PDB file of C-alpha atoms in Angstrom:
ATOM      1  CA  UNK A  24      -0.801 -36.627 -84.553  1.00 40.00           C
ATOM      2  CA  UNK A  25      -0.077 -34.524 -81.452  1.00 44.00           C
ATOM      3  CA  UNK A  26       3.536 -33.908 -80.632  1.00 43.00           C
ATOM      4  CA  UNK A  27       4.789 -34.765 -77.156  1.00 44.00           C
ATOM      5  CA  UNK A  28       5.847 -31.651 -75.320  1.00 49.00           C
ATOM      6  CA  UNK A  29       8.762 -31.940 -72.942  1.00 57.00           C
ATOM      7  CA  UNK A  30       9.419 -29.879 -69.884  1.00 67.00           C
ATOM      8  CA  UNK A  31      12.225 -27.444 -69.499  1.00 76.00           C
ATOM      9  CA  UNK A  32      13.529 -24.781 -67.224  1.00 81.00           C
ATOM     10  CA  UNK A  33      14.738 -21.389 -68.340  1.00 85.00           C
ATOM     11  CA  UNK A  34      17.067 -20.033 -65.696  1.00 87.00           C
ATOM     12  CA  UNK A  35      18.550 -16.552 -65.864  1.00 90.00           C
ATOM     13  CA  UNK A  36      21.980 -16.072 -64.417  1.00 91.00           C
ATOM     14  CA  UNK A  37      25.637 -15.622 -65.172  1.00 94.00           C
ATOM     15  CA  UNK A  38      28.055 -18.476 -65.728  1.00 96.00           C
ATOM     16  CA  UNK A  39      31.564 -17.030 -65.905  1.00 95.00           C
ATOM     17  CA  UNK A  40      33.490 -20.297 -66.104  1.00 96.00           C
ATOM     18  CA  UNK A  41      33.245 -23.980 -66.906  1.00 96.00           C
ATOM     19  CA  UNK A  42      33.292 -24.592 -63.137  1.00 96.00           C
ATOM     20  CA  UNK A  43      30.220 -22.363 -62.759  1.00 96.00           C
ATOM     21  CA  UNK A  44      28.492 -24.366 -65.478  1.00 96.00           C
ATOM     22  CA  UNK A  45      29.356 -27.696 -63.830  1.00 95.00           C
ATOM     23  CA  UNK A  46      28.181 -26.497 -60.405  1.00 96.00           C
ATOM     24  CA  UNK A  47      24.886 -25.283 -61.858  1.00 94.00           C
ATOM     25  CA  UNK A  48      24.297 -28.530 -63.744  1.00 94.00           C
ATOM     26  CA  UNK A  49      25.152 -30.535 -60.622  1.00 95.00           C
ATOM     27  CA  UNK A  50      22.818 -28.443 -58.456  1.00 94.00           C
ATOM     28  CA  UNK A  51      19.940 -28.910 -60.906  1.00 91.00           C
ATOM     29  CA  UNK A  52      20.812 -32.545 -61.696  1.00 91.00           C
ATOM     30  CA  UNK A  53      20.205 -31.959 -65.403  1.00 87.00           C
ATOM     31  CA  UNK A  54      22.401 -31.321 -68.419  1.00 87.00           C
ATOM     32  CA  UNK A  55      22.396 -27.674 -69.462  1.00 90.00           C
ATOM     33  CA  UNK A  56      21.858 -25.934 -72.782  1.00 92.00           C
ATOM     34  CA  UNK A  57      23.524 -22.595 -72.106  1.00 94.00           C
ATOM     35  CA  UNK A  58      22.542 -19.605 -74.213  1.00 94.00           C
ATOM     36  CA  UNK A  59      24.447 -16.358 -73.730  1.00 95.00           C
ATOM     37  CA  UNK A  60      22.568 -13.164 -74.444  1.00 94.00           C
ATOM     38  CA  UNK A  61      24.719 -10.620 -76.227  1.00 94.00           C
ATOM     39  CA  UNK A  62      23.742  -6.967 -76.176  1.00 95.00           C
ATOM     40  CA  UNK A  63      25.999  -4.181 -77.419  1.00 96.00           C
ATOM     41  CA  UNK A  64      27.566  -2.327 -74.490  1.00 95.00           C
ATOM     42  CA  UNK A  65      26.067   1.109 -75.300  1.00 96.00           C
ATOM     43  CA  UNK A  66      22.585  -0.481 -75.245  1.00 96.00           C
ATOM     44  CA  UNK A  67      23.386  -2.230 -71.966  1.00 95.00           C
ATOM     45  CA  UNK A  68      24.419   1.135 -70.513  1.00 96.00           C
ATOM     46  CA  UNK A  69      21.167   2.746 -71.696  1.00 95.00           C
ATOM     47  CA  UNK A  70      19.102  -0.030 -70.132  1.00 95.00           C
ATOM     48  CA  UNK A  71      21.047   0.112 -66.869  1.00 95.00           C
ATOM     49  CA  UNK A  72      20.625   3.888 -66.719  1.00 96.00           C
ATOM     50  CA  UNK A  73      16.843   3.502 -67.052  1.00 95.00           C
ATOM     51  CA  UNK A  74      16.727   0.684 -64.505  1.00 94.00           C
ATOM     52  CA  UNK A  75      18.894   2.384 -61.858  1.00 95.00           C
ATOM     53  CA  UNK A  76      18.008   6.036 -62.540  1.00 93.00           C
ATOM     54  CA  UNK A  77      17.288   6.694 -58.860  1.00 94.00           C
ATOM     55  CA  UNK A  78      20.332   4.934 -57.380  1.00 93.00           C
ATOM     56  CA  UNK A  79      23.575   6.424 -58.658  1.00 94.00           C
ATOM     57  CA  UNK A  80      26.021   4.258 -56.639  1.00 94.00           C
ATOM     58  CA  UNK A  81      24.268   1.105 -57.854  1.00 94.00           C
ATOM     59  CA  UNK A  82      24.196   2.439 -61.416  1.00 95.00           C
ATOM     60  CA  UNK A  83      27.911   3.217 -61.370  1.00 96.00           C
ATOM     61  CA  UNK A  84      28.712  -0.283 -60.100  1.00 96.00           C
ATOM     62  CA  UNK A  85      26.579  -1.930 -62.808  1.00 95.00           C
ATOM     63  CA  UNK A  86      28.026   0.273 -65.554  1.00 96.00           C
ATOM     64  CA  UNK A  87      31.580  -0.669 -64.555  1.00 95.00           C
ATOM     65  CA  UNK A  88      30.721  -4.343 -64.103  1.00 95.00           C
ATOM     66  CA  UNK A  89      28.906  -4.630 -67.446  1.00 95.00           C
ATOM     67  CA  UNK A  90      32.036  -4.033 -69.510  1.00 93.00           C
ATOM     68  CA  UNK A  91      34.117  -6.276 -67.280  1.00 94.00           C
ATOM     69  CA  UNK A  92      31.513  -9.047 -67.421  1.00 94.00           C
ATOM     70  CA  UNK A  93      31.122  -8.798 -71.202  1.00 94.00           C
ATOM     71  CA  UNK A  94      34.868  -9.357 -71.586  1.00 94.00           C
ATOM     72  CA  UNK A  95      34.844 -12.317 -69.171  1.00 95.00           C
ATOM     73  CA  UNK A  96      31.948 -13.997 -70.982  1.00 94.00           C
ATOM     74  CA  UNK A  97      33.526 -13.400 -74.389  1.00 93.00           C
ATOM     75  CA  UNK A  98      36.772 -15.037 -73.222  1.00 95.00           C
ATOM     76  CA  UNK A  99      35.268 -17.946 -71.273  1.00 95.00           C
ATOM     77  CA  UNK A 100      32.833 -19.174 -73.971  1.00 95.00           C
ATOM     78  CA  UNK A 101      30.803 -21.212 -71.483  1.00 95.00           C
ATOM     79  CA  UNK A 102      27.734 -21.071 -73.725  1.00 95.00           C
ATOM     80  CA  UNK A 103      26.474 -23.511 -76.337  1.00 94.00           C
ATOM     81  CA  UNK A 104      24.853 -20.741 -78.345  1.00 94.00           C
ATOM     82  CA  UNK A 105      24.613 -16.941 -78.425  1.00 95.00           C
ATOM     83  CA  UNK A 106      21.524 -14.832 -79.078  1.00 96.00           C
ATOM     84  CA  UNK A 107      21.842 -11.134 -79.865  1.00 95.00           C
ATOM     85  CA  UNK A 108      19.231  -9.105 -78.042  1.00 93.00           C
ATOM     86  CA  UNK A 109      20.607  -5.682 -78.934  1.00 95.00           C
ATOM     87  CA  UNK A 110      17.765  -4.606 -81.212  1.00 91.00           C
ATOM     88  CA  UNK A 111      15.127  -7.232 -80.444  1.00 89.00           C
ATOM     89  CA  UNK A 112      12.081  -6.918 -78.278  1.00 92.00           C
ATOM     90  CA  UNK A 113      11.894  -8.974 -75.109  1.00 90.00           C
ATOM     91  CA  UNK A 114       9.479 -11.458 -76.696  1.00 94.00           C
ATOM     92  CA  UNK A 115      11.575 -11.796 -79.873  1.00 95.00           C
ATOM     93  CA  UNK A 116      14.691 -12.385 -77.776  1.00 93.00           C
ATOM     94  CA  UNK A 117      12.886 -15.012 -75.690  1.00 92.00           C
ATOM     95  CA  UNK A 118      11.754 -16.811 -78.868  1.00 93.00           C
ATOM     96  CA  UNK A 119      15.314 -16.703 -80.209  1.00 94.00           C
ATOM     97  CA  UNK A 120      16.619 -18.240 -76.980  1.00 92.00           C
ATOM     98  CA  UNK A 121      14.058 -21.039 -77.126  1.00 91.00           C
ATOM     99  CA  UNK A 122      14.854 -21.633 -80.798  1.00 91.00           C
ATOM    100  CA  UNK A 123      18.579 -21.723 -80.036  1.00 91.00           C
ATOM    101  CA  UNK A 124      18.052 -24.715 -77.747  1.00 86.00           C
ATOM    102  CA  UNK A 125      15.491 -26.323 -80.092  1.00 84.00           C
ATOM    103  CA  UNK A 126      12.521 -25.814 -77.782  1.00 80.00           C
ATOM    104  CA  UNK A 127      10.416 -24.178 -80.496  1.00 70.00           C
TER     105      UNK A 127
END
């Protein structure tokens, strides 16, 4: 028997506080399943360096912000689940996110 497939929305963004989460849920008018992606800071720095290789001021801002943001997210615990994407491919990380919210 075929299984009914629901609809969902995967939205990338940063929720730094419970207030951020409430505002996002209110704006979308749906309950949220929040999954935080964790990536080790040295890997984040490598990825940022590749992404912003031609814009040093932007790179420096992102490098500084990444450590600050990681600490904020670790303290605030706004998420329902955490997926580690440090060593995973993009597709494996995406599958892990969908599994974490029981969409797969």
